[in-house]
Amino acid sequence: MPVDVLLGLQWGDEGKGKIVDFITPHYDVVARFQGGPNAGHTLEFNGIKHVLHTIPSGIFRDGIINIVGNGVVIDPITLEKEIEALKKLNVDISKKLFISRKAHLIIPTHRLLDAASEALKGKGKIGSTLRGIGPTYMDKTGRNGLRVGDVESKDFLARYRNLCEKHCELLKHMNYPCNLDELEPDFFKSIDALRSLNLVDSEHLLNKYLSEGKKILAEGAQGSLLDIDFGSYPFVTSSNTVTAGACTGLGISPRHIGKVYGIFKAYCTRVGSGPFPTELNDSTGEQLRKAGNEFGSTTGRPRRTGWLDLPALNYAIMINGVTDLIMMKGDVLSGFETLEVCTHYSYRGKKIDYMPFDIVHEEALPVYEQLKGWNTNLTDIHLESEFPSELSQYISYIEEQTKVPVSLVSVGPDRTQTIERKMVLTFQGI
Ligand code: GDP
Ligand code: IMO
Ligand code: MG
């Protein structure tokens, strides 16, 4: 059985959590492959609204194994809180949550370094979630990091102190206080909690499951346009958010990758700084933010909003090898007389249909095509045959422009507000 991958095609918050939860019953295993608690994946079902940061979004389904892979960076404090919140909802994680020993640990000074780095950047700041993600991946690639498996070793404390000292030295140079008195008690408590979890060599476990014919879903975090290599550098996150990241972040060979589900909003949003060609700084943008409740799941920051950007979407489809598109938040577009879709950019006086290298420094102005909007409230619709014709045209237009089928359409945050397009038949094939 192949490993299917589900990831975001824009700047994150496309609705990955909701769809992973929705399709999990088709799988035996769900595995997160990168990122850390900068992610906030929202699930809504049976009147419950829940946000996950580290734990895969298959955790609410019975009988499914959930794995946090080696490519993830883990803040044990956040993880402990997530587990406590799940316990309150009677979710027993003891037999279904497994953590890779090779995942790197976020320690309190990583968060301080993140804050110090952003403060030094001033106006050029990334708009980081300040969860310590960048500094932790820097320690990973710099070969200084601590890993989950290290908490099982006798000299963990000494190794922690050693790293902490290095960080405090750096913080001194950055003129940032290194005060750990308030942060360390919670950290050490969470390390004890971490020791009691199922710590595994997840690459072996996953490959064993593969050889047994189990179906695996790899869950991405962030979005393709935040990828460290292919996003709008330096306004990106610090991991490979694209399909290839599932191989390195889980220890799975590329030849095992099957379907690649690419999730996109019917429009665009972005939190944090960086280029956003179709951004709307006007009442239309405000309308999208209000209708879509576009406020960050992790930080609560208002999300920047804009129209759908096809050059950016096609770029993400190309890098990821997307086999199926999943369109989210269709309901948010109800009530607009006209919908604009960016087909090209005007860049240095030329019309181009790709994201230029120096998009961070030079403006790429959107060139739009207008499509007819609809007034129907979509949130109670359960069948594709009930779609207003303008919505069907919007979807067909996207399929024509991307050459990829849209197999699911989401029309509200709840698990039930998800419509399988029978014409595409993707999920019957799984
Ligand atoms: P993720 O990070 O990709 O999992 O996405 P987030 O959870 O950060 O953000 C998506 C937000 O949109 C959450 O608040 C979801 O509950 C909500 N949502 C997901 N799908 C839909 C949809 O189709 N319509 C509406 N109105 N909200 C949605
Ligand atoms: P999910 O998985 C949206 C953004 C931050 C910032 C940049 C770098 O919920 O889609 P970092 O904390 O990684 O140093 O921040 O990336 N960012 C996200 N934006 N959704 C996310 O995750 C994000 N994770 C990071 O806002 O611009
Ligand atoms: Mg999110």
CSV table of C-alpha atoms and ligand atoms in Angstrom, one decimal:
chain,number,residue,atom,x,y,z
A,1,MET,CA,0.0,0.0,0.0
A,2,PRO,CA,1.3,3.5,-0.8
A,3,VAL,CA,1.6,6.4,1.6
A,4,ASP,CA,-0.7,9.2,0.7
A,5,VAL,CA,0.3,12.7,1.5
A,6,LEU,CA,-2.0,15.6,2.5
A,7,LEU,CA,-0.6,19.1,2.6
A,8,GLY,CA,-1.3,22.8,2.2
A,9,LEU,CA,-0.7,24.5,-1.1
A,10,GLN,CA,-0.8,28.1,0.1
A,11,TRP,CA,0.6,30.0,3.2
A,12,GLY,CA,-0.9,27.5,5.8
A,13,ASP,CA,-4.2,27.3,7.5
A,14,GLU,CA,-5.9,25.9,4.5
A,15,GLY,CA,-7.9,23.5,6.6
A,16,LYS,CA,-5.6,20.5,6.7
A,17,GLY,CA,-6.7,19.4,10.2
A,18,LYS,CA,-10.3,19.2,9.2
A,19,ILE,CA,-9.7,17.1,6.1
A,20,VAL,CA,-7.2,14.8,7.8
A,21,ASP,CA,-9.8,14.1,10.4
A,22,PHE,CA,-12.4,13.6,7.7
A,23,ILE,CA,-10.4,11.1,5.6
A,24,THR,CA,-8.7,9.2,8.5
A,25,PRO,CA,-11.3,6.4,8.5
A,26,HIS,CA,-9.8,5.4,5.1
A,27,TYR,CA,-6.4,4.8,6.8
A,28,ASP,CA,-4.7,2.8,9.5
A,29,VAL,CA,-2.0,5.3,10.4
A,30,VAL,CA,-1.7,9.1,10.3
A,31,ALA,CA,1.8,10.6,10.6
A,32,ARG,CA,2.9,14.2,10.9
A,33,PHE,CA,6.1,14.8,9.0
A,34,GLN,CA,7.4,18.3,9.7
A,35,GLY,CA,6.9,21.6,11.5
A,36,GLY,CA,6.1,22.0,15.2
A,37,PRO,CA,3.7,23.9,17.4
A,38,ASN,CA,3.7,26.8,15.0
A,39,ALA,CA,0.9,24.7,13.4
A,40,GLY,CA,-2.6,25.0,14.6
A,41,HIS,CA,-4.9,22.4,13.0
A,42,THR,CA,-8.6,22.9,13.8
A,43,LEU,CA,-11.1,20.0,14.0
A,44,GLU,CA,-14.9,20.5,14.5
A,45,PHE,CA,-17.3,17.7,15.0
A,46,ASN,CA,-20.2,16.8,17.4
A,47,GLY,CA,-20.2,20.3,18.8
A,48,ILE,CA,-16.5,20.0,19.7
A,49,LYS,CA,-14.0,22.6,18.4
A,50,HIS,CA,-10.4,21.5,19.0
A,51,VAL,CA,-7.0,22.8,17.9
A,52,LEU,CA,-4.0,20.4,17.6
A,53,HIS,CA,-0.4,21.7,17.3
A,54,THR,CA,1.8,18.6,17.4
A,55,ILE,CA,-0.4,15.6,17.5
A,56,PRO,CA,-1.7,14.3,14.2
A,57,SER,CA,-5.3,15.1,13.3
A,58,GLY,CA,-6.3,11.4,13.2
A,59,ILE,CA,-6.2,11.2,17.0
A,60,PHE,CA,-10.0,11.5,17.5
A,61,ARG,CA,-10.8,8.4,15.4
A,62,ASP,CA,-10.9,5.0,17.0
A,63,GLY,CA,-8.4,2.3,16.1
A,64,ILE,CA,-6.0,4.6,14.2
A,65,ILE,CA,-2.3,4.9,15.0
A,66,ASN,CA,-1.0,8.4,15.1
A,67,ILE,CA,2.8,9.1,14.7
A,68,VAL,CA,4.8,12.2,15.3
A,69,GLY,CA,7.6,11.7,12.8
A,70,ASN,CA,11.4,12.5,13.0
A,71,GLY,CA,10.9,15.6,10.9
A,72,VAL,CA,8.8,17.3,13.5
A,73,VAL,CA,10.2,19.6,16.2
A,74,ILE,CA,8.5,19.0,19.6
A,75,ASP,CA,7.9,21.4,22.4
A,76,PRO,CA,7.3,19.0,25.3
A,77,ILE,CA,5.4,21.7,27.2
A,78,THR,CA,2.9,22.2,24.4
A,79,LEU,CA,2.7,18.4,23.8
A,80,GLU,CA,1.8,17.8,27.5
A,81,LYS,CA,-0.9,20.5,27.3
A,82,GLU,CA,-2.3,18.9,24.1
A,83,ILE,CA,-2.4,15.5,25.8
A,84,GLU,CA,-4.2,17.0,28.9
A,85,ALA,CA,-6.8,18.6,26.7
A,86,LEU,CA,-7.4,15.3,24.9
A,87,LYS,CA,-7.8,13.5,28.2
A,88,LYS,CA,-10.5,15.9,29.1
A,89,LEU,CA,-12.3,14.8,26.0
A,90,ASN,CA,-11.8,11.2,27.0
A,91,VAL,CA,-9.3,10.5,24.2
A,92,ASP,CA,-7.0,7.7,25.4
A,93,ILE,CA,-3.7,8.3,23.7
A,94,SER,CA,-1.8,5.4,25.4
A,95,LYS,CA,-2.3,2.9,22.6
A,96,LYS,CA,-2.5,5.2,19.6
A,97,LEU,CA,0.1,8.0,19.9
A,98,PHE,CA,3.7,7.2,19.1
A,99,ILE,CA,6.6,9.8,19.0
A,100,SER,CA,9.8,9.5,17.0
A,101,ARG,CA,13.0,9.3,19.1
A,102,LYS,CA,14.6,11.3,16.3
A,103,ALA,CA,12.3,14.3,16.5
A,104,HIS,CA,14.1,17.3,17.8
A,105,LEU,CA,13.3,19.0,21.1
A,106,ILE,CA,12.3,22.7,21.4
A,107,ILE,CA,13.8,23.9,24.7
A,108,PRO,CA,12.9,27.2,26.4
A,109,THR,CA,15.9,29.0,25.2
A,110,HIS,CA,14.9,28.3,21.6
A,111,ARG,CA,11.8,30.4,22.1
A,112,LEU,CA,13.9,33.2,23.6
A,113,LEU,CA,16.2,33.0,20.6
A,114,ASP,CA,13.2,33.2,18.2
A,115,ALA,CA,12.0,36.4,20.0
A,116,ALA,CA,15.5,37.9,20.1
A,117,SER,CA,16.0,37.2,16.4
A,118,GLU,CA,12.7,38.8,15.5
A,119,ALA,CA,13.4,41.8,17.6
A,120,LEU,CA,16.8,42.3,15.9
A,121,LYS,CA,15.2,42.1,12.5
A,122,GLY,CA,12.9,45.0,13.3
A,123,LYS,CA,10.8,46.0,10.3
A,124,GLY,CA,12.2,43.0,8.3
A,125,LYS,CA,10.8,40.5,10.9
A,126,ILE,CA,9.4,37.2,9.6
A,127,GLY,CA,6.3,37.4,11.7
A,128,SER,CA,7.3,34.1,13.4
A,129,THR,CA,4.8,32.4,15.7
A,130,LEU,CA,7.7,32.7,18.3
A,131,ARG,CA,7.4,29.0,19.1
A,132,GLY,CA,11.2,28.5,18.7
A,133,ILE,CA,10.8,26.7,15.4
A,134,GLY,CA,13.7,28.5,13.5
A,135,PRO,CA,16.3,28.1,16.3
A,136,THR,CA,15.4,24.5,16.8
A,137,TYR,CA,15.9,23.6,13.2
A,138,MET,CA,19.1,25.6,13.2
A,139,ASP,CA,20.4,23.5,16.0
A,140,LYS,CA,19.3,20.4,14.1
A,141,THR,CA,21.2,21.3,10.9
A,142,GLY,CA,24.0,22.8,13.0
A,143,ARG,CA,24.3,19.4,14.7
A,144,ASN,CA,23.8,20.8,18.2
A,145,GLY,CA,20.2,19.7,18.8
A,146,LEU,CA,18.6,17.5,21.5
A,147,ARG,CA,16.3,14.8,20.3
A,148,VAL,CA,13.3,13.1,22.0
A,149,GLY,CA,15.4,9.9,22.4
A,150,ASP,CA,17.9,11.8,24.4
A,151,VAL,CA,15.5,12.1,27.3
A,152,GLU,CA,16.0,8.4,27.9
A,153,SER,CA,19.7,8.8,28.4
A,154,LYS,CA,21.4,9.3,31.8
A,155,ASP,CA,23.3,12.4,30.8
A,156,PHE,CA,20.3,14.2,29.4
A,157,LEU,CA,20.5,17.0,32.0
A,158,ALA,CA,24.1,17.7,31.3
A,159,ARG,CA,23.5,17.8,27.5
A,160,TYR,CA,20.6,20.1,28.1
A,161,ARG,CA,22.7,22.5,30.3
A,162,ASN,CA,25.4,22.5,27.7
A,163,LEU,CA,23.0,23.6,25.0
A,164,CYS,CA,21.4,26.1,27.3
A,165,GLU,CA,24.7,27.7,28.1
A,166,LYS,CA,25.5,28.1,24.4
A,167,HIS,CA,22.1,29.7,23.9
A,168,CYS,CA,22.5,32.1,26.8
A,169,GLU,CA,25.8,33.2,25.4
A,170,LEU,CA,24.2,33.9,22.0
A,171,LEU,CA,21.3,35.8,23.7
A,172,LYS,CA,23.9,37.9,25.5
A,173,HIS,CA,25.3,39.0,22.2
A,174,MET,CA,21.8,39.7,21.0
A,175,ASN,CA,21.1,41.9,24.1
A,176,TYR,CA,18.3,39.7,25.1
A,177,PRO,CA,17.8,38.5,28.7
A,178,CYS,CA,18.3,34.7,29.3
A,179,ASN,CA,16.0,34.3,32.4
A,180,LEU,CA,15.1,30.7,32.8
A,181,ASP,CA,13.8,30.6,36.4
A,182,GLU,CA,10.1,30.8,35.3
A,183,LEU,CA,10.5,28.6,32.2
A,184,GLU,CA,12.4,25.6,33.4
A,185,PRO,CA,10.1,24.1,36.1
A,186,ASP,CA,7.4,23.6,33.4
A,187,PHE,CA,10.0,22.3,31.0
A,188,PHE,CA,11.4,19.6,33.3
A,189,LYS,CA,7.9,18.5,34.3
A,190,SER,CA,7.0,18.1,30.6
A,191,ILE,CA,10.2,16.1,30.0
A,192,ASP,CA,9.0,13.6,32.7
A,193,ALA,CA,5.7,13.4,30.9
A,194,LEU,CA,7.4,12.9,27.6
A,195,ARG,CA,9.4,9.9,29.1
A,196,SER,CA,6.1,8.2,29.9
A,197,LEU,CA,4.9,8.3,26.2
A,198,ASN,CA,5.4,5.7,23.5
A,199,LEU,CA,8.9,6.7,22.2
A,200,VAL,CA,9.7,4.7,19.1
A,201,ASP,CA,12.0,4.4,16.1
A,202,SER,CA,9.2,5.6,13.9
A,203,GLU,CA,10.9,4.9,10.6
A,204,HIS,CA,11.1,1.2,11.5
A,205,LEU,CA,7.5,1.2,12.7
A,206,LEU,CA,6.2,2.9,9.6
A,207,ASN,CA,8.1,0.6,7.2
A,208,LYS,CA,6.8,-2.4,9.1
A,209,TYR,CA,3.3,-1.1,8.7
A,210,LEU,CA,3.9,-0.6,5.0
A,211,SER,CA,5.1,-4.2,4.6
A,212,GLU,CA,2.0,-5.4,6.4
A,213,GLY,CA,-0.1,-3.6,3.8
A,214,LYS,CA,-1.4,-0.9,6.2
A,215,LYS,CA,-2.6,2.4,4.7
A,216,ILE,CA,-0.7,5.5,5.9
A,217,LEU,CA,-1.6,9.1,5.5
A,218,ALA,CA,1.2,11.7,5.9
A,219,GLU,CA,0.0,15.0,7.4
A,220,GLY,CA,1.8,18.2,6.5
A,221,ALA,CA,1.9,21.4,8.4
A,222,GLN,CA,2.2,25.0,7.2
A,223,GLY,CA,1.9,25.4,3.5
A,224,SER,CA,4.0,25.0,0.3
A,225,LEU,CA,4.5,28.8,0.0
A,226,LEU,CA,6.2,28.7,3.4
A,227,ASP,CA,8.6,25.9,2.4
A,228,ILE,CA,12.2,26.7,3.4
A,229,ASP,CA,13.4,26.0,-0.2
A,230,PHE,CA,10.4,27.0,-2.4
A,231,GLY,CA,8.5,29.5,-0.3
A,232,SER,CA,9.0,33.3,-0.4
A,233,TYR,CA,12.4,33.2,1.3
A,234,PRO,CA,13.2,34.5,3.9
A,235,PHE,CA,9.5,34.9,4.8
A,236,VAL,CA,9.1,31.2,5.3
A,237,THR,CA,9.2,28.6,8.0
A,238,SER,CA,12.2,26.4,8.7
A,239,SER,CA,11.2,23.0,7.3
A,240,ASN,CA,10.3,21.3,4.0
A,241,THR,CA,6.6,21.5,3.9
A,242,VAL,CA,6.3,19.9,0.5
A,243,THR,CA,5.8,16.2,-0.5
A,244,ALA,CA,9.5,15.5,-0.4
A,245,GLY,CA,9.4,16.4,3.3
A,246,ALA,CA,7.2,13.4,4.0
A,247,CYS,CA,10.0,11.1,2.9
A,248,THR,CA,12.7,12.7,5.0
A,249,GLY,CA,10.4,13.5,7.9
A,250,LEU,CA,9.1,10.0,8.2
A,251,GLY,CA,11.9,7.8,6.7
A,252,ILE,CA,9.7,6.6,3.8
A,253,SER,CA,11.1,6.0,0.4
A,254,PRO,CA,9.8,8.2,-2.5
A,255,ARG,CA,8.7,5.1,-4.3
A,256,HIS,CA,6.1,4.5,-1.6
A,257,ILE,CA,4.3,7.8,-2.2
A,258,GLY,CA,0.8,7.4,-3.7
A,259,LYS,CA,-1.7,10.2,-3.9
A,260,VAL,CA,-0.9,13.7,-3.0
A,261,TYR,CA,-3.9,15.7,-1.7
A,262,GLY,CA,-3.3,19.4,-2.1
A,263,ILE,CA,-5.5,21.6,0.0
A,264,PHE,CA,-6.3,25.2,-0.9
A,265,LYS,CA,-8.7,27.8,0.2
A,266,ALA,CA,-11.1,29.2,-2.5
A,267,TYR,CA,-9.2,32.4,-1.8
A,268,CYS,CA,-5.9,33.2,-0.1
A,269,THR,CA,-4.7,34.1,3.4
A,270,ARG,CA,-1.3,34.6,5.0
A,271,VAL,CA,-0.2,35.3,8.6
A,272,GLY,CA,3.1,37.0,9.2
A,273,SER,CA,5.2,39.1,6.8
A,274,GLY,CA,6.2,38.5,3.2
A,275,PRO,CA,4.9,38.9,-0.3
A,276,PHE,CA,1.2,38.3,-1.0
A,277,PRO,CA,0.4,39.5,-4.6
A,278,THR,CA,-3.4,39.2,-4.4
A,279,GLU,CA,-3.7,40.8,-0.9
A,280,LEU,CA,-6.7,43.0,-0.4
A,281,ASN,CA,-6.2,45.8,2.0
A,282,ASP,CA,-9.8,47.1,1.5
A,283,SER,CA,-13.4,46.3,2.5
A,284,THR,CA,-13.4,43.2,0.3
A,285,GLY,CA,-10.4,41.9,2.2
A,286,GLU,CA,-12.2,42.7,5.5
A,287,GLN,CA,-15.3,40.9,4.2
A,288,LEU,CA,-13.2,37.8,3.5
A,289,ARG,CA,-11.6,38.0,7.0
A,290,LYS,CA,-15.0,38.3,8.7
A,291,ALA,CA,-16.8,35.7,6.7
A,292,GLY,CA,-13.9,33.3,7.0
A,293,ASN,CA,-13.2,34.1,10.6
A,294,GLU,CA,-9.6,34.5,9.5
A,295,PHE,CA,-7.7,34.8,12.8
A,296,GLY,CA,-4.7,32.5,13.5
A,297,SER,CA,-5.4,29.2,15.3
A,298,THR,CA,-2.1,29.4,17.1
A,299,THR,CA,-1.5,33.1,17.8
A,300,GLY,CA,-4.9,34.6,17.2
A,301,ARG,CA,-3.4,37.2,14.8
A,302,PRO,CA,-5.7,38.5,12.1
A,303,ARG,CA,-4.9,36.8,8.8
A,304,ARG,CA,-4.1,38.8,5.7
A,305,THR,CA,-6.7,38.0,3.0
A,306,GLY,CA,-6.9,38.1,-0.9
A,307,TRP,CA,-8.2,36.5,-4.0
A,308,LEU,CA,-7.2,33.1,-5.3
A,309,ASP,CA,-3.7,33.2,-6.9
A,310,LEU,CA,-3.3,30.7,-9.8
A,311,PRO,CA,0.4,31.2,-10.6
A,312,ALA,CA,1.2,30.5,-6.9
A,313,LEU,CA,-1.3,27.5,-6.8
A,314,ASN,CA,0.2,26.0,-10.0
A,315,TYR,CA,3.7,26.4,-8.6
A,316,ALA,CA,2.7,24.5,-5.4
A,317,ILE,CA,1.0,21.8,-7.5
A,318,MET,CA,4.1,21.3,-9.6
A,319,ILE,CA,6.5,21.1,-6.6
A,320,ASN,CA,4.3,18.6,-4.8
A,321,GLY,CA,3.1,16.5,-7.7
A,322,VAL,CA,-0.5,17.0,-6.5
A,323,THR,CA,-2.9,14.3,-7.8
A,324,ASP,CA,-6.1,15.7,-6.1
A,325,LEU,CA,-7.2,19.1,-5.1
A,326,ILE,CA,-9.3,19.8,-2.1
A,327,MET,CA,-11.1,23.2,-2.1
A,328,MET,CA,-11.8,24.7,1.3
A,329,LYS,CA,-14.0,27.5,2.6
A,330,GLY,CA,-16.2,27.6,-0.5
A,331,ASP,CA,-19.0,29.0,1.8
A,332,VAL,CA,-16.9,32.1,2.5
A,333,LEU,CA,-17.2,33.3,-1.1
A,334,SER,CA,-21.0,33.4,-0.9
A,335,GLY,CA,-22.4,36.9,-1.3
A,336,PHE,CA,-19.8,38.3,-3.7
A,337,GLU,CA,-21.3,39.5,-7.0
A,338,THR,CA,-18.0,39.0,-8.8
A,339,LEU,CA,-15.1,36.8,-7.8
A,340,GLU,CA,-11.6,37.7,-9.0
A,341,VAL,CA,-9.0,35.1,-9.8
A,342,CYS,CA,-5.3,36.0,-10.5
A,343,THR,CA,-4.1,34.3,-13.6
A,344,HIS,CA,-0.9,36.2,-14.2
A,345,TYR,CA,1.4,38.8,-12.6
A,346,SER,CA,2.5,42.0,-14.2
A,347,TYR,CA,6.2,42.0,-13.4
A,348,ARG,CA,8.8,44.5,-14.7
A,349,GLY,CA,6.4,45.5,-17.4
A,350,LYS,CA,5.8,41.9,-18.6
A,351,LYS,CA,2.9,39.5,-18.1
A,352,ILE,CA,4.2,36.3,-16.4
A,353,ASP,CA,2.4,33.2,-15.1
A,354,TYR,CA,5.0,32.1,-12.5
A,355,MET,CA,6.4,33.4,-9.2
A,356,PRO,CA,9.6,35.3,-9.9
A,357,PHE,CA,12.7,34.7,-7.8
A,358,ASP,CA,12.9,38.2,-6.4
A,359,ILE,CA,9.2,38.5,-5.5
A,360,VAL,CA,10.3,39.6,-2.0
A,361,HIS,CA,12.0,42.7,-3.4
A,362,GLU,CA,10.1,43.5,-6.6
A,363,GLU,CA,6.3,43.7,-6.8
A,364,ALA,CA,4.4,41.2,-8.9
A,365,LEU,CA,1.0,42.9,-9.5
A,366,PRO,CA,-1.9,40.5,-10.0
A,367,VAL,CA,-3.7,40.3,-13.3
A,368,TYR,CA,-7.3,39.1,-12.7
A,369,GLU,CA,-10.0,37.3,-14.5
A,370,GLN,CA,-13.6,37.9,-13.3
A,371,LEU,CA,-16.0,35.1,-12.5
A,372,LYS,CA,-19.6,35.3,-11.5
A,373,GLY,CA,-20.3,34.9,-7.8
A,374,TRP,CA,-23.3,33.3,-6.0
A,375,ASN,CA,-25.6,34.3,-3.2
A,376,THR,CA,-26.6,30.8,-2.0
A,377,ASN,CA,-25.7,29.9,1.5
A,378,LEU,CA,-23.6,26.7,1.0
A,379,THR,CA,-23.3,25.6,4.6
A,380,ASP,CA,-26.2,23.2,4.6
A,381,ILE,CA,-25.5,21.7,1.2
A,382,HIS,CA,-24.5,18.0,1.2
A,383,LEU,CA,-24.5,17.0,-2.4
A,384,GLU,CA,-22.7,18.4,-5.4
A,385,SER,CA,-25.9,18.4,-7.4
A,386,GLU,CA,-27.2,21.2,-5.0
A,387,PHE,CA,-24.3,23.5,-5.9
A,388,PRO,CA,-25.3,26.8,-7.4
A,389,SER,CA,-24.1,26.8,-11.1
A,390,GLU,CA,-21.6,29.6,-10.4
A,391,LEU,CA,-19.8,27.5,-7.8
A,392,SER,CA,-19.6,24.6,-10.2
A,393,GLN,CA,-18.2,27.0,-12.8
A,394,TYR,CA,-15.7,28.3,-10.3
A,395,ILE,CA,-14.5,24.7,-9.6
A,396,SER,CA,-14.4,23.8,-13.3
A,397,TYR,CA,-12.4,26.9,-14.0
A,398,ILE,CA,-9.8,25.9,-11.4
A,399,GLU,CA,-9.6,22.4,-12.7
A,400,GLU,CA,-9.1,23.8,-16.2
A,401,GLN,CA,-6.3,26.1,-15.0
A,402,THR,CA,-4.5,23.6,-12.9
A,403,LYS,CA,-5.2,20.3,-14.8
A,404,VAL,CA,-5.9,18.6,-11.5
A,405,PRO,CA,-9.3,17.4,-10.3
A,406,VAL,CA,-11.0,18.9,-7.3
A,407,SER,CA,-12.2,15.8,-5.4
A,408,LEU,CA,-13.5,17.4,-2.1
A,409,VAL,CA,-15.2,20.7,-1.5
A,410,SER,CA,-15.5,22.0,2.1
A,411,VAL,CA,-18.4,24.4,2.9
A,412,GLY,CA,-18.1,24.9,6.6
A,413,PRO,CA,-15.7,24.0,9.5
A,414,ASP,CA,-17.7,20.9,10.7
A,415,ARG,CA,-16.7,17.4,9.7
A,416,THR,CA,-20.1,17.0,8.1
A,417,GLN,CA,-19.7,20.0,5.9
A,418,THR,CA,-17.6,18.2,3.4
A,419,ILE,CA,-18.7,17.2,-0.1
A,420,GLU,CA,-17.2,14.3,-2.1
A,421,ARG,CA,-17.4,15.0,-5.8
A,422,LYS,CA,-18.8,11.8,-7.2
A,423,MET,CA,-17.6,12.7,-10.7
A,424,VAL,CA,-14.0,12.4,-9.4
A,425,LEU,CA,-14.5,9.2,-7.4
A,426,THR,CA,-11.1,9.6,-5.6
A,427,PHE,CA,-12.1,8.5,-2.1
A,428,GLN,CA,-14.0,5.4,-3.4
A,429,GLY,CA,-10.6,4.3,-4.8
A,430,ILE,CA,-8.7,4.5,-1.5
B,1,GDP,P1,-4.9,24.1,9.1
B,1,GDP,O1,-3.8,24.7,9.9
B,1,GDP,O2,-4.6,23.9,7.7
B,1,GDP,O3,-5.4,22.8,9.8
B,1,GDP,O4,-6.1,25.2,9.2
B,1,GDP,P2,-6.6,26.0,10.5
B,1,GDP,O5,-7.3,25.1,11.4
B,1,GDP,O6,-5.5,26.8,11.1
B,1,GDP,O7,-7.5,27.1,9.8
B,1,GDP,C1,-8.7,26.7,9.1
B,1,GDP,C2,-9.9,27.4,9.8
B,1,GDP,O8,-11.0,27.3,8.9
B,1,GDP,C3,-10.3,26.7,11.0
B,1,GDP,O9,-10.9,27.6,11.9
B,1,GDP,C4,-11.4,25.7,10.5
B,1,GDP,O10,-12.3,25.4,11.5
B,1,GDP,C5,-12.0,26.5,9.4
B,1,GDP,N1,-12.6,25.8,8.3
B,1,GDP,C6,-12.1,24.7,7.7
B,1,GDP,N2,-12.8,24.4,6.6
B,1,GDP,C7,-13.7,25.4,6.5
B,1,GDP,C8,-14.8,25.6,5.6
B,1,GDP,O11,-15.0,25.0,4.6
B,1,GDP,N3,-15.5,26.8,5.8
B,1,GDP,C9,-15.3,27.6,6.8
B,1,GDP,N4,-16.1,28.7,7.0
B,1,GDP,N5,-14.4,27.4,7.8
B,1,GDP,C10,-13.6,26.3,7.6
B,2,IMO,P1,-0.5,25.5,10.0
B,2,IMO,O1,0.1,24.1,10.0
B,2,IMO,C1,0.1,29.7,8.9
B,2,IMO,C2,4.1,31.3,9.4
B,2,IMO,C3,4.2,32.4,10.5
B,2,IMO,C4,5.4,33.2,9.8
B,2,IMO,C5,6.2,32.1,9.2
B,2,IMO,C6,7.4,31.7,10.1
B,2,IMO,O2,-1.5,25.8,11.0
B,2,IMO,O3,-1.0,25.8,8.6
B,2,IMO,P2,7.7,30.2,12.3
B,2,IMO,O4,6.9,30.2,13.5
B,2,IMO,O5,7.6,28.9,11.6
B,2,IMO,O6,9.0,30.8,12.5
B,2,IMO,O7,6.9,31.3,11.3
B,2,IMO,O8,5.4,31.0,9.0
B,2,IMO,N1,3.5,30.1,9.9
B,2,IMO,C7,2.2,29.7,9.6
B,2,IMO,N2,1.2,30.3,9.0
B,2,IMO,N3,-0.1,28.4,9.3
B,2,IMO,C8,0.9,27.7,10.0
B,2,IMO,O9,0.7,26.4,10.3
B,2,IMO,C9,2.1,28.4,10.2
B,2,IMO,N4,3.3,28.0,10.8
B,2,IMO,C10,4.1,29.1,10.6
B,2,IMO,O10,3.1,33.1,10.6
B,2,IMO,O11,4.9,34.0,8.8
B,3,MG,MG,-3.4,26.4,11.1
